[in-house]
Amino acid sequence: MTTRSLLCGLVAGAAVLALAGCSAADRAVMFAPECPEGPSARPAQRELPPGTAWAFGAPYDAPAGDFGEGPVPGLTGVVSVADSGHTVVAVRSDGTVWSYGTNVDGSLGHGSRERVYEAEPRQVTGIGPAHAVYGGGATFYVVLRDGSVMAWGSDRFLVGGGKREGHDGVTVPERVQRAEDVVSMGPNLPNAFALRSDGRVLGWGINLTDVLGERDGTRIGTVPGVSGVVDVASAGGAVVAVKADGTVCAWGNNAHGLLAVEPTGGQSARPVHVRGLENVVQVAGGSDVAYALDRHGAVWAWGRGVSGALGDGDTSDHVSAKPVRVTGLPGIRRISASRFTGYAIDTDGGLWAWGSGTAALAGHPGTSKGAARPVRIPLPAPALDVSGHHAIVEAHTR
C-alpha cells in the first residue's frame, strides 16, 4: 500500500478526510465495493482445433517486399499464436514452438540478441510439449501441457519471475520458477499474471500501481483478495478478472477508469467489483483499455478510448469508467486485444476489429487511422483465434 493510501485509510470516515491529501478519486476507489465472494472454479487449459497461421500485416521492421498478408510459410497445425508486433511465436498441435520476425534482444528464442529479421519460422528448441503462448512486449511465455511456464525475450526480470538479475535479454527458453498448475496467462509490461487451475491468480514484476496486491517485492506470488477466477487479463495499469459466476473484478490504477469507479483516478490493491457487467465468460486487455465478452455474445469495453479503442464511435482520447457495449457486432464467441485495438471473432468465424490502425486492416491501405466502430477484417477462412496482426484460421485455406 502506498503512503498516501495508508494515510487515507487511517483517517477514512473522519471529517478531516479531505485534509489528509485524499482526492475525491482516492476516496471513491477506497470505498468501491470489494470483489464479491463467489463459487470456486477449476479452470482448465482451453483446447483449440489446429489451423493455419494467417498474417494480415507484416511484422515491424520487415524488409520491403516481404509478404504482408497470407499464410505464414510452415505454420500449419497451429493452436496458439502471440504477435508482439516485431516477433511472432506459434504453438503447433504437436507441442512444438516456432518463431519468426524481428529479434528484439532475444525475442526469437534462438540464442542470439542480435537484431535480425527472420522471414521463415524456425523451431524454438529446448521447450515443450507446449500448450499455448502469450506475449508481453518482446517477452514471450509458453504454458506447457503440464502447467509449468517457460519464457524468454527482452525482459530478464520478468522471465526470472521478478528476480532482479540484470537487464539483458534472455535468448533461450527458461523455466519461470514457482509458476505451476497454470492454465492461461495475461502478461503485459512491466508485470505478468498467470491463472492457476485452482482459480487463483499469480503475479510478478513491478508493483507501481498495486497490481500485485498489498505486498512488497517483485517476486512471483498469489494476488490476494480474488479467487474463483476463470480468465484474467492485464490492461496496462490495472488487471481484470472474470469469476466463475460471471462477475468481473479489477485492481490497480483507476486513472483511465479501469476499476469502473468515478471520478477516475486513484488506485487499489484490493480487487473491486466492476459494476455493470454480468454473465461474463472472457476478458481481454489492451493499453489502459479492457474488454469483456458475456455469454449472450455481447462485447463490452471500458477505460481509455483513444483511436476508437472503446468502439463507441469516438476516436478522441477520452475515458469511460462505465462498461459500454460495442455495437455493430454479430454474436461473438471470442475476444482479444492489442494495445489500442479490440478484436472479436463471431460465431461464424468472422473477424472484427476496432481502434488503432483498423481502417487499413479493413481494406483501406495508406491510412493509419482507427475505426471508431467495428469493421470486418477479410480472411480466407473462419478465424479460430487472433493476436496482433496474426490469426489462426481453419485449415482449408487457399
mmCIF file of C-alpha atoms in Angstrom:
data_model
loop_
_atom_site.group_PDB
_atom_site.id
_atom_site.type_symbol
_atom_site.label_atom_id
_atom_site.label_comp_id
_atom_site.label_asym_id
_atom_site.label_seq_id
_atom_site.Cartn_x
_atom_site.Cartn_y
_atom_site.Cartn_z
ATOM 1 C CA MET A 1 0.000 0.000 0.000
ATOM 2 C CA THR A 2 1.341 3.458 -0.838
ATOM 3 C CA THR A 3 1.996 6.031 1.889
ATOM 4 C CA ARG A 4 -0.828 8.155 0.561
ATOM 5 C CA SER A 5 -3.269 5.232 0.561
ATOM 6 C CA LEU A 6 -2.223 4.299 4.085
ATOM 7 C CA LEU A 7 -2.774 7.845 5.312
ATOM 8 C CA CYS A 8 -6.176 7.974 3.645
ATOM 9 C CA GLY A 9 -7.067 4.642 5.186
ATOM 10 C CA LEU A 10 -6.104 5.766 8.683
ATOM 11 C CA VAL A 11 -8.436 8.726 8.545
ATOM 12 C CA ALA A 12 -11.211 7.129 6.494
ATOM 13 C CA GLY A 13 -14.600 8.190 7.724
ATOM 14 C CA ALA A 14 -13.232 11.155 9.651
ATOM 15 C CA ALA A 15 -14.344 14.718 8.984
ATOM 16 C CA VAL A 16 -10.770 15.651 8.119
ATOM 17 C CA LEU A 17 -10.604 13.158 5.249
ATOM 18 C CA ALA A 18 -10.263 15.829 2.597
ATOM 19 C CA LEU A 19 -7.428 17.444 4.558
ATOM 20 C CA ALA A 20 -5.336 14.280 4.588
ATOM 21 C CA GLY A 21 -4.302 14.595 0.966
ATOM 22 C CA CYS A 22 -7.039 12.276 -0.299
ATOM 23 C CA SER A 23 -8.676 13.315 -3.529
ATOM 24 C CA ALA A 24 -12.253 12.521 -4.440
ATOM 25 C CA ALA A 25 -10.876 9.772 -6.699
ATOM 26 C CA ASP A 26 -8.883 8.286 -3.805
ATOM 27 C CA ARG A 27 -12.000 8.169 -1.658
ATOM 28 C CA ALA A 28 -14.121 6.693 -4.459
ATOM 29 C CA VAL A 29 -11.662 3.834 -5.002
ATOM 30 C CA MET A 30 -11.260 3.277 -1.278
ATOM 31 C CA PHE A 31 -14.996 2.780 -0.746
ATOM 32 C CA ALA A 32 -15.707 0.926 -4.001
ATOM 33 C CA PRO A 33 -17.461 -2.435 -3.500
ATOM 34 C CA GLU A 34 -14.984 -5.226 -2.983
ATOM 35 C CA CYS A 35 -14.719 -8.200 -5.291
ATOM 36 C CA PRO A 36 -17.649 -10.405 -4.207
ATOM 37 C CA GLU A 37 -17.284 -13.937 -2.975
ATOM 38 C CA GLY A 38 -18.428 -16.485 -5.495
ATOM 39 C CA PRO A 39 -18.289 -20.159 -6.356
ATOM 40 C CA SER A 40 -14.954 -21.898 -6.569
ATOM 41 C CA ALA A 41 -13.552 -22.569 -10.020
ATOM 42 C CA ARG A 42 -11.391 -25.204 -11.643
ATOM 43 C CA PRO A 43 -10.381 -23.571 -14.928
ATOM 44 C CA ALA A 44 -8.737 -25.876 -17.437
ATOM 45 C CA GLN A 45 -6.406 -25.314 -20.349
ATOM 46 C CA ARG A 46 -8.555 -24.243 -23.308
ATOM 47 C CA GLU A 47 -8.309 -26.536 -26.316
ATOM 48 C CA LEU A 48 -8.455 -25.101 -29.827
ATOM 49 C CA PRO A 49 -8.594 -27.066 -33.075
ATOM 50 C CA PRO A 50 -5.420 -26.658 -35.137
ATOM 51 C CA GLY A 51 -5.400 -24.221 -38.010
ATOM 52 C CA THR A 52 -3.153 -22.158 -40.270
ATOM 53 C CA ALA A 53 -1.364 -19.018 -39.099
ATOM 54 C CA TRP A 54 -2.533 -16.186 -41.362
ATOM 55 C CA ALA A 55 -0.838 -12.781 -41.400
ATOM 56 C CA PHE A 56 -2.931 -9.757 -42.265
ATOM 57 C CA GLY A 57 0.005 -7.424 -41.574
ATOM 58 C CA ALA A 58 3.779 -7.830 -41.771
ATOM 59 C CA PRO A 59 5.918 -7.739 -38.612
ATOM 60 C CA TYR A 60 7.510 -4.382 -37.832
ATOM 61 C CA ASP A 61 10.905 -3.904 -39.493
ATOM 62 C CA ALA A 62 10.092 -6.480 -42.171
ATOM 63 C CA PRO A 63 12.174 -5.828 -45.305
ATOM 64 C CA ALA A 64 10.481 -4.217 -48.265
ATOM 65 C CA GLY A 65 8.942 -6.863 -50.453
ATOM 66 C CA ASP A 66 8.475 -9.386 -47.666
ATOM 67 C CA PHE A 67 4.986 -10.821 -47.568
ATOM 68 C CA GLY A 68 2.481 -8.826 -45.542
ATOM 69 C CA GLU A 69 -0.643 -10.913 -45.957
ATOM 70 C CA GLY A 70 -1.233 -14.599 -46.377
ATOM 71 C CA PRO A 71 -0.484 -17.962 -44.782
ATOM 72 C CA VAL A 72 2.769 -17.922 -42.840
ATOM 73 C CA PRO A 73 5.069 -20.468 -44.505
ATOM 74 C CA GLY A 74 5.258 -23.657 -42.493
ATOM 75 C CA LEU A 75 2.882 -22.604 -39.725
ATOM 76 C CA THR A 76 0.134 -25.190 -40.131
ATOM 77 C CA GLY A 77 -1.420 -27.191 -37.330
ATOM 78 C CA VAL A 78 -1.244 -24.082 -35.117
ATOM 79 C CA VAL A 79 -3.229 -23.982 -31.862
ATOM 80 C CA SER A 80 -1.899 -20.740 -30.314
ATOM 81 C CA VAL A 81 -0.194 -17.576 -31.594
ATOM 82 C CA ALA A 82 1.258 -14.441 -29.979
ATOM 83 C CA ASP A 83 2.229 -11.384 -32.038
ATOM 84 C CA SER A 84 4.261 -8.655 -30.299
ATOM 85 C CA GLY A 85 4.410 -6.535 -33.441
ATOM 86 C CA HIS A 86 8.056 -7.343 -34.103
ATOM 87 C CA THR A 87 8.085 -11.054 -33.274
ATOM 88 C CA VAL A 88 5.522 -13.804 -33.823
ATOM 89 C CA VAL A 89 5.536 -17.046 -31.833
ATOM 90 C CA ALA A 90 3.245 -20.002 -32.508
ATOM 91 C CA VAL A 91 2.496 -23.331 -30.841
ATOM 92 C CA ARG A 92 1.638 -26.271 -33.068
ATOM 93 C CA SER A 93 -0.601 -29.193 -32.168
ATOM 94 C CA ASP A 94 2.445 -31.456 -31.765
ATOM 95 C CA GLY A 95 3.607 -29.257 -28.854
ATOM 96 C CA THR A 96 6.479 -27.597 -30.730
ATOM 97 C CA VAL A 97 7.092 -23.836 -30.635
ATOM 98 C CA TRP A 98 8.072 -21.730 -33.659
ATOM 99 C CA SER A 99 9.021 -18.071 -34.168
ATOM 100 C CA TYR A 100 9.730 -15.577 -36.930
ATOM 101 C CA GLY A 101 10.073 -11.832 -37.421
ATOM 102 C CA THR A 102 12.466 -9.326 -35.852
ATOM 103 C CA ASN A 103 14.687 -10.445 -32.991
ATOM 104 C CA VAL A 104 14.371 -7.879 -30.182
ATOM 105 C CA ASP A 105 17.004 -8.665 -27.563
ATOM 106 C CA GLY A 106 16.387 -12.408 -27.830
ATOM 107 C CA SER A 107 12.653 -12.437 -28.590
ATOM 108 C CA LEU A 108 13.012 -15.106 -31.320
ATOM 109 C CA GLY A 109 14.326 -17.533 -28.699
ATOM 110 C CA HIS A 110 17.125 -18.832 -30.921
ATOM 111 C CA GLY A 111 20.100 -17.986 -28.712
ATOM 112 C CA SER A 112 21.089 -14.560 -30.042
ATOM 113 C CA ARG A 113 20.432 -10.957 -29.063
ATOM 114 C CA GLU A 114 21.441 -9.620 -32.473
ATOM 115 C CA ARG A 115 18.675 -7.592 -34.089
ATOM 116 C CA VAL A 116 17.974 -9.537 -37.253
ATOM 117 C CA TYR A 117 14.861 -10.327 -39.262
ATOM 118 C CA GLU A 118 13.974 -13.947 -39.947
ATOM 119 C CA ALA A 119 11.300 -14.358 -42.606
ATOM 120 C CA GLU A 120 10.911 -18.118 -42.224
ATOM 121 C CA PRO A 121 9.559 -19.609 -38.991
ATOM 122 C CA ARG A 122 12.124 -21.638 -37.091
ATOM 123 C CA GLN A 123 11.569 -24.015 -34.190
ATOM 124 C CA VAL A 124 12.401 -22.747 -30.714
ATOM 125 C CA THR A 125 14.328 -25.612 -29.160
ATOM 126 C CA GLY A 126 14.564 -26.706 -25.540
ATOM 127 C CA ILE A 127 10.870 -26.325 -24.830
ATOM 128 C CA GLY A 128 7.773 -28.499 -24.876
ATOM 129 C CA PRO A 129 5.395 -30.081 -25.100
ATOM 130 C CA ALA A 130 3.713 -26.683 -25.235
ATOM 131 C CA HIS A 131 0.047 -25.805 -24.862
ATOM 132 C CA ALA A 132 -0.227 -22.037 -25.527
ATOM 133 C CA VAL A 133 1.901 -18.905 -25.960
ATOM 134 C CA TYR A 134 1.378 -15.386 -24.603
ATOM 135 C CA GLY A 135 3.293 -12.179 -25.264
ATOM 136 C CA GLY A 136 4.092 -9.182 -23.099
ATOM 137 C CA GLY A 137 6.095 -6.703 -25.163
ATOM 138 C CA ALA A 138 9.108 -8.544 -26.575
ATOM 139 C CA THR A 139 8.917 -11.227 -23.873
ATOM 140 C CA PHE A 140 7.098 -14.499 -24.510
ATOM 141 C CA TYR A 141 5.621 -17.015 -22.091
ATOM 142 C CA VAL A 142 4.702 -20.578 -23.045
ATOM 143 C CA VAL A 143 2.370 -22.588 -20.837
ATOM 144 C CA LEU A 144 3.346 -26.228 -21.100
ATOM 145 C CA ARG A 145 0.878 -29.073 -21.047
ATOM 146 C CA ASP A 146 1.981 -29.948 -17.510
ATOM 147 C CA GLY A 147 1.020 -26.454 -16.253
ATOM 148 C CA SER A 148 4.551 -25.110 -15.923
ATOM 149 C CA VAL A 149 5.719 -21.955 -17.718
ATOM 150 C CA MET A 150 8.817 -21.228 -19.781
ATOM 151 C CA ALA A 151 9.783 -17.779 -21.015
ATOM 152 C CA TRP A 152 12.371 -15.818 -22.948
ATOM 153 C CA GLY A 153 12.823 -12.418 -24.555
ATOM 154 C CA SER A 154 13.854 -8.862 -23.789
ATOM 155 C CA ASP A 155 12.905 -8.692 -20.095
ATOM 156 C CA ARG A 156 15.138 -10.923 -17.945
ATOM 157 C CA PHE A 157 13.429 -9.571 -14.838
ATOM 158 C CA LEU A 158 10.050 -10.997 -15.855
ATOM 159 C CA VAL A 159 11.471 -14.226 -17.286
ATOM 160 C CA GLY A 160 13.065 -14.746 -13.869
ATOM 161 C CA GLY A 161 9.741 -14.458 -12.046
ATOM 162 C CA GLY A 162 10.530 -10.984 -10.700
ATOM 163 C CA LYS A 163 14.082 -11.780 -9.621
ATOM 164 C CA ARG A 164 16.486 -8.917 -10.320
ATOM 165 C CA GLU A 165 19.333 -10.355 -12.372
ATOM 166 C CA GLY A 166 20.217 -7.571 -14.774
ATOM 167 C CA HIS A 167 18.526 -6.121 -17.800
ATOM 168 C CA ASP A 168 19.899 -8.055 -20.761
ATOM 169 C CA GLY A 169 17.582 -10.276 -22.762
ATOM 170 C CA VAL A 170 17.074 -13.999 -22.327
ATOM 171 C CA THR A 171 17.774 -15.638 -25.672
ATOM 172 C CA VAL A 172 16.607 -19.219 -24.992
ATOM 173 C CA PRO A 173 13.620 -20.506 -23.002
ATOM 174 C CA GLU A 174 13.974 -20.696 -19.227
ATOM 175 C CA ARG A 175 11.536 -22.109 -16.696
ATOM 176 C CA VAL A 176 9.672 -19.486 -14.650
ATOM 177 C CA GLN A 177 10.213 -20.708 -11.117
ATOM 178 C CA ARG A 178 7.121 -21.149 -8.901
ATOM 179 C CA ALA A 179 4.738 -20.848 -11.853
ATOM 180 C CA GLU A 180 2.907 -24.167 -11.569
ATOM 181 C CA ASP A 181 -0.557 -25.548 -12.387
ATOM 182 C CA VAL A 182 -1.037 -22.659 -14.843
ATOM 183 C CA VAL A 183 -3.878 -22.820 -17.363
ATOM 184 C CA SER A 184 -3.571 -19.394 -19.030
ATOM 185 C CA MET A 185 -1.807 -16.049 -18.737
ATOM 186 C CA GLY A 186 -2.322 -12.307 -19.046
ATOM 187 C CA PRO A 187 1.115 -10.680 -19.293
ATOM 188 C CA ASN A 188 1.916 -7.072 -20.041
ATOM 189 C CA LEU A 189 4.691 -4.690 -19.091
ATOM 190 C CA PRO A 190 6.194 -4.343 -16.506
ATOM 191 C CA ASN A 191 4.470 -7.343 -14.911
ATOM 192 C CA ALA A 192 2.911 -10.704 -15.709
ATOM 193 C CA PHE A 193 -0.093 -12.644 -14.454
ATOM 194 C CA ALA A 194 -0.971 -16.323 -14.620
ATOM 195 C CA LEU A 195 -4.218 -18.143 -13.839
ATOM 196 C CA ARG A 196 -3.846 -21.362 -11.881
ATOM 197 C CA SER A 197 -6.084 -24.402 -12.063
ATOM 198 C CA ASP A 198 -7.368 -23.614 -8.542
ATOM 199 C CA GLY A 199 -8.815 -20.267 -9.695
ATOM 200 C CA ARG A 200 -6.094 -18.162 -8.056
ATOM 201 C CA VAL A 201 -4.013 -15.545 -9.861
ATOM 202 C CA LEU A 202 -0.219 -15.360 -9.724
ATOM 203 C CA GLY A 203 1.521 -12.045 -10.339
ATOM 204 C CA TRP A 204 5.076 -10.779 -10.512
ATOM 205 C CA GLY A 205 7.021 -7.722 -11.655
ATOM 206 C CA ILE A 206 6.828 -4.037 -10.762
ATOM 207 C CA ASN A 207 4.041 -3.172 -8.300
ATOM 208 C CA LEU A 208 3.918 0.528 -9.103
ATOM 209 C CA THR A 209 0.105 0.591 -9.428
ATOM 210 C CA ASP A 210 -0.656 -2.096 -6.801
ATOM 211 C CA VAL A 211 -1.410 -4.720 -9.435
ATOM 212 C CA LEU A 212 0.374 -7.355 -7.321
ATOM 213 C CA GLY A 213 -1.742 -6.531 -4.278
ATOM 214 C CA GLU A 214 -0.664 -5.077 -0.955
ATOM 215 C CA ARG A 215 2.814 -6.536 -0.753
ATOM 216 C CA ASP A 216 6.399 -5.513 -1.062
ATOM 217 C CA GLY A 217 8.799 -7.077 -3.513
ATOM 218 C CA THR A 218 8.628 -8.145 -7.114
ATOM 219 C CA ARG A 219 8.785 -11.934 -6.925
ATOM 220 C CA ILE A 220 6.026 -14.252 -8.074
ATOM 221 C CA GLY A 221 3.166 -14.754 -5.626
ATOM 222 C CA THR A 222 -0.612 -15.084 -5.321
ATOM 223 C CA VAL A 223 -2.669 -11.901 -5.719
ATOM 224 C CA PRO A 224 -4.769 -11.598 -2.537
ATOM 225 C CA GLY A 225 -8.476 -10.884 -2.443
ATOM 226 C CA VAL A 226 -9.570 -12.655 -5.608
ATOM 227 C CA SER A 227 -10.447 -16.320 -6.149
ATOM 228 C CA GLY A 228 -12.716 -18.447 -8.304
ATOM 229 C CA VAL A 229 -11.228 -16.837 -11.428
ATOM 230 C CA VAL A 230 -11.772 -18.363 -14.876
ATOM 231 C CA ASP A 231 -9.988 -15.740 -17.024
ATOM 232 C CA VAL A 232 -7.535 -12.906 -16.358
ATOM 233 C CA ALA A 233 -6.051 -10.082 -18.440
ATOM 234 C CA SER A 234 -3.662 -7.216 -17.850
ATOM 235 C CA ALA A 235 -4.942 -3.906 -19.196
ATOM 236 C CA GLY A 236 -1.852 -1.796 -18.599
ATOM 237 C CA GLY A 237 -2.043 -0.169 -15.184
ATOM 238 C CA ALA A 238 -4.790 -2.494 -13.951
ATOM 239 C CA VAL A 239 -5.777 -6.152 -14.066
ATOM 240 C CA VAL A 240 -9.252 -7.518 -14.825
ATOM 241 C CA ALA A 241 -10.532 -10.975 -13.951
ATOM 242 C CA VAL A 242 -13.799 -12.813 -14.532
ATOM 243 C CA LYS A 243 -15.061 -15.202 -11.883
ATOM 244 C CA ALA A 244 -16.971 -18.454 -12.221
ATOM 245 C CA ASP A 245 -20.303 -16.715 -11.587
ATOM 246 C CA GLY A 246 -19.716 -14.235 -14.444
ATOM 247 C CA THR A 247 -18.821 -11.219 -12.310
ATOM 248 C CA VAL A 248 -15.761 -9.115 -13.153
ATOM 249 C CA CYS A 249 -13.242 -7.706 -10.674
ATOM 250 C CA ALA A 250 -10.345 -5.318 -11.209
ATOM 251 C CA TRP A 251 -7.442 -3.900 -9.252
ATOM 252 C CA GLY A 252 -4.607 -1.473 -9.871
ATOM 253 C CA ASN A 253 -4.740 2.028 -11.354
ATOM 254 C CA ASN A 254 -8.045 3.805 -11.969
ATOM 255 C CA ALA A 255 -6.536 6.734 -13.889
ATOM 256 C CA HIS A 256 -8.384 5.583 -17.015
ATOM 257 C CA GLY A 257 -11.433 4.183 -15.228
ATOM 258 C CA LEU A 258 -10.420 0.515 -15.429
ATOM 259 C CA LEU A 259 -11.798 -0.119 -11.940
ATOM 260 C CA ALA A 260 -15.135 1.281 -13.164
ATOM 261 C CA VAL A 261 -15.058 3.838 -10.352
ATOM 262 C CA GLU A 262 -15.877 7.534 -10.765
ATOM 263 C CA PRO A 263 -14.350 10.024 -10.529
ATOM 264 C CA THR A 264 -11.396 8.417 -12.248
ATOM 265 C CA GLY A 265 -8.025 8.388 -10.517
ATOM 266 C CA GLY A 266 -6.539 6.696 -7.510
ATOM 267 C CA GLN A 267 -5.608 3.043 -7.331
ATOM 268 C CA SER A 268 -6.463 -0.039 -5.316
ATOM 269 C CA ALA A 269 -4.513 -3.134 -4.331
ATOM 270 C CA ARG A 270 -7.852 -4.556 -3.228
ATOM 271 C CA PRO A 271 -9.824 -6.138 -6.090
ATOM 272 C CA VAL A 272 -13.099 -4.272 -6.582
ATOM 273 C CA HIS A 273 -16.306 -5.255 -8.319
ATOM 274 C CA VAL A 274 -16.704 -3.876 -11.854
ATOM 275 C CA ARG A 275 -20.349 -2.974 -11.833
ATOM 276 C CA GLY A 276 -22.440 -3.034 -14.989
ATOM 277 C CA LEU A 277 -21.190 -6.432 -16.159
ATOM 278 C CA GLU A 278 -22.738 -9.833 -15.602
ATOM 279 C CA ASN A 279 -22.667 -13.313 -17.160
ATOM 280 C CA VAL A 280 -19.153 -12.620 -18.473
ATOM 281 C CA VAL A 281 -17.144 -15.558 -19.857
ATOM 282 C CA GLN A 282 -13.916 -13.887 -21.063
ATOM 283 C CA VAL A 283 -11.885 -10.718 -20.580
ATOM 284 C CA ALA A 284 -9.121 -9.086 -22.649
ATOM 285 C CA GLY A 285 -6.815 -6.152 -22.041
ATOM 286 C CA GLY A 286 -5.007 -3.628 -24.200
ATOM 287 C CA SER A 287 -3.170 -0.407 -23.303
ATOM 288 C CA ASP A 288 -5.327 1.017 -20.492
ATOM 289 C CA VAL A 289 -8.485 -0.395 -22.090
ATOM 290 C CA ALA A 290 -10.378 -3.554 -21.150
ATOM 291 C CA TYR A 291 -12.981 -5.760 -22.840
ATOM 292 C CA ALA A 292 -15.465 -8.346 -21.624
ATOM 293 C CA LEU A 293 -17.487 -10.948 -23.520
ATOM 294 C CA ASP A 294 -20.747 -12.132 -21.983
ATOM 295 C CA ARG A 295 -22.476 -15.463 -22.512
ATOM 296 C CA HIS A 296 -25.002 -13.825 -24.846
ATOM 297 C CA GLY A 297 -22.229 -12.899 -27.300
ATOM 298 C CA ALA A 298 -22.103 -9.179 -26.468
ATOM 299 C CA VAL A 299 -18.793 -7.315 -26.085
ATOM 300 C CA TRP A 300 -18.283 -4.555 -23.517
ATOM 301 C CA ALA A 301 -15.442 -2.019 -23.269
ATOM 302 C CA TRP A 302 -14.212 0.456 -20.690
ATOM 303 C CA GLY A 303 -11.097 2.508 -19.998
ATOM 304 C CA ARG A 304 -9.181 4.679 -22.443
ATOM 305 C CA GLY A 305 -10.845 5.239 -25.809
ATOM 306 C CA VAL A 306 -8.022 6.733 -27.879
ATOM 307 C CA SER A 307 -8.141 5.946 -31.640
ATOM 308 C CA GLY A 308 -11.548 4.321 -31.247
ATOM 309 C CA ALA A 309 -10.406 1.632 -28.792
ATOM 310 C CA LEU A 310 -13.773 1.648 -26.990
ATOM 311 C CA GLY A 311 -15.680 1.054 -30.228
ATOM 312 C CA ASP A 312 -18.107 3.778 -29.189
ATOM 313 C CA GLY A 313 -17.854 5.937 -32.299
ATOM 314 C CA ASP A 314 -15.333 8.357 -30.771
ATOM 315 C CA THR A 315 -11.646 8.398 -31.798
ATOM 316 C CA SER A 316 -10.625 11.178 -29.390
ATOM 317 C CA ASP A 317 -8.531 10.452 -26.291
ATOM 318 C CA HIS A 318 -11.389 10.017 -23.836
ATOM 319 C CA VAL A 319 -12.251 7.747 -20.929
ATOM 320 C CA SER A 320 -15.256 5.680 -19.939
ATOM 321 C CA ALA A 321 -15.326 4.265 -16.419
ATOM 322 C CA LYS A 322 -18.633 2.623 -17.243
ATOM 323 C CA PRO A 323 -18.538 -0.507 -19.430
ATOM 324 C CA VAL A 324 -20.268 0.313 -22.713
ATOM 325 C CA ARG A 325 -21.486 -2.222 -25.235
ATOM 326 C CA VAL A 326 -19.549 -2.347 -28.507
ATOM 327 C CA THR A 327 -22.344 -2.069 -31.048
ATOM 328 C CA GLY A 328 -22.357 -3.200 -34.664
ATOM 329 C CA LEU A 329 -21.196 -6.737 -33.907
ATOM 330 C CA PRO A 330 -22.963 -10.038 -34.535
ATOM 331 C CA GLY A 331 -22.917 -12.704 -31.845
ATOM 332 C CA ILE A 332 -19.323 -13.096 -30.634
ATOM 333 C CA ARG A 333 -17.578 -16.186 -29.249
ATOM 334 C CA ARG A 334 -14.030 -14.890 -28.552
ATOM 335 C CA ILE A 335 -12.293 -11.556 -27.959
ATOM 336 C CA SER A 336 -8.702 -10.323 -27.955
ATOM 337 C CA ALA A 337 -6.846 -7.022 -27.680
ATOM 338 C CA SER A 338 -3.566 -5.464 -28.745
ATOM 339 C CA ARG A 339 -2.596 -2.011 -27.476
ATOM 340 C CA PHE A 340 -5.471 0.272 -28.610
ATOM 341 C CA THR A 341 -7.163 -2.319 -30.825
ATOM 342 C CA GLY A 342 -10.009 -4.634 -29.900
ATOM 343 C CA TYR A 343 -10.741 -7.874 -31.767
ATOM 344 C CA ALA A 344 -13.776 -10.133 -31.822
ATOM 345 C CA ILE A 345 -14.476 -13.436 -33.578
ATOM 346 C CA ASP A 346 -18.133 -14.097 -34.314
ATOM 347 C CA THR A 347 -19.938 -17.419 -34.154
ATOM 348 C CA ASP A 348 -19.324 -17.987 -37.876
ATOM 349 C CA GLY A 349 -15.577 -17.279 -37.573
ATOM 350 C CA GLY A 350 -15.727 -13.733 -38.923
ATOM 351 C CA LEU A 351 -13.001 -11.446 -37.542
ATOM 352 C CA TRP A 352 -13.918 -7.923 -36.436
ATOM 353 C CA ALA A 353 -11.700 -5.119 -35.166
ATOM 354 C CA TRP A 354 -11.907 -1.537 -33.958
ATOM 355 C CA GLY A 355 -9.414 1.010 -32.700
ATOM 356 C CA SER A 356 -5.883 1.892 -33.771
ATOM 357 C CA GLY A 357 -4.928 1.080 -37.356
ATOM 358 C CA THR A 358 -8.056 -0.867 -38.183
ATOM 359 C CA ALA A 359 -9.013 1.245 -41.193
ATOM 360 C CA ALA A 360 -6.047 -0.201 -43.090
ATOM 361 C CA LEU A 361 -6.842 -3.743 -41.915
ATOM 362 C CA ALA A 362 -10.345 -3.413 -43.292
ATOM 363 C CA GLY A 363 -9.050 -2.777 -46.801
ATOM 364 C CA HIS A 364 -8.181 0.910 -46.775
ATOM 365 C CA PRO A 365 -4.391 0.928 -47.372
ATOM 366 C CA GLY A 366 -2.322 4.021 -46.849
ATOM 367 C CA THR A 367 -4.045 5.091 -43.643
ATOM 368 C CA SER A 368 -3.177 4.502 -40.010
ATOM 369 C CA LYS A 369 -6.493 5.782 -38.717
ATOM 370 C CA GLY A 370 -8.501 3.882 -36.175
ATOM 371 C CA ALA A 371 -12.032 2.694 -36.774
ATOM 372 C CA ALA A 372 -14.411 4.076 -34.170
ATOM 373 C CA ARG A 373 -16.848 1.210 -34.825
ATOM 374 C CA PRO A 374 -16.144 -2.469 -35.552
ATOM 375 C CA VAL A 375 -15.095 -3.324 -39.093
ATOM 376 C CA ARG A 376 -14.789 -6.746 -40.714
ATOM 377 C CA ILE A 377 -11.252 -7.967 -41.406
ATOM 378 C CA PRO A 378 -11.202 -10.075 -44.589
ATOM 379 C CA LEU A 379 -9.831 -13.587 -44.114
ATOM 380 C CA PRO A 380 -9.875 -16.598 -46.442
ATOM 381 C CA ALA A 381 -11.443 -18.921 -43.867
ATOM 382 C CA PRO A 382 -13.143 -18.761 -40.455
ATOM 383 C CA ALA A 383 -10.919 -17.483 -37.654
ATOM 384 C CA LEU A 384 -10.208 -19.569 -34.569
ATOM 385 C CA ASP A 385 -8.093 -17.079 -32.607
ATOM 386 C CA VAL A 386 -6.201 -13.815 -33.112
ATOM 387 C CA SER A 387 -3.198 -11.931 -31.740
ATOM 388 C CA GLY A 388 -1.937 -8.640 -33.130
ATOM 389 C CA HIS A 389 -1.824 -8.922 -36.934
ATOM 390 C CA HIS A 390 -1.971 -12.703 -36.990
ATOM 391 C CA ALA A 391 -4.950 -15.013 -36.854
ATOM 392 C CA ILE A 392 -5.354 -18.759 -36.723
ATOM 393 C CA VAL A 393 -7.797 -19.758 -39.460
ATOM 394 C CA GLU A 394 -9.422 -23.055 -40.283
ATOM 395 C CA ALA A 395 -7.008 -25.181 -42.251
ATOM 396 C CA HIS A 396 -8.887 -25.281 -45.585
ATOM 397 C CA THR A 397 -7.301 -22.027 -46.853
ATOM 398 C CA ARG A 398 -6.479 -21.494 -50.490
#
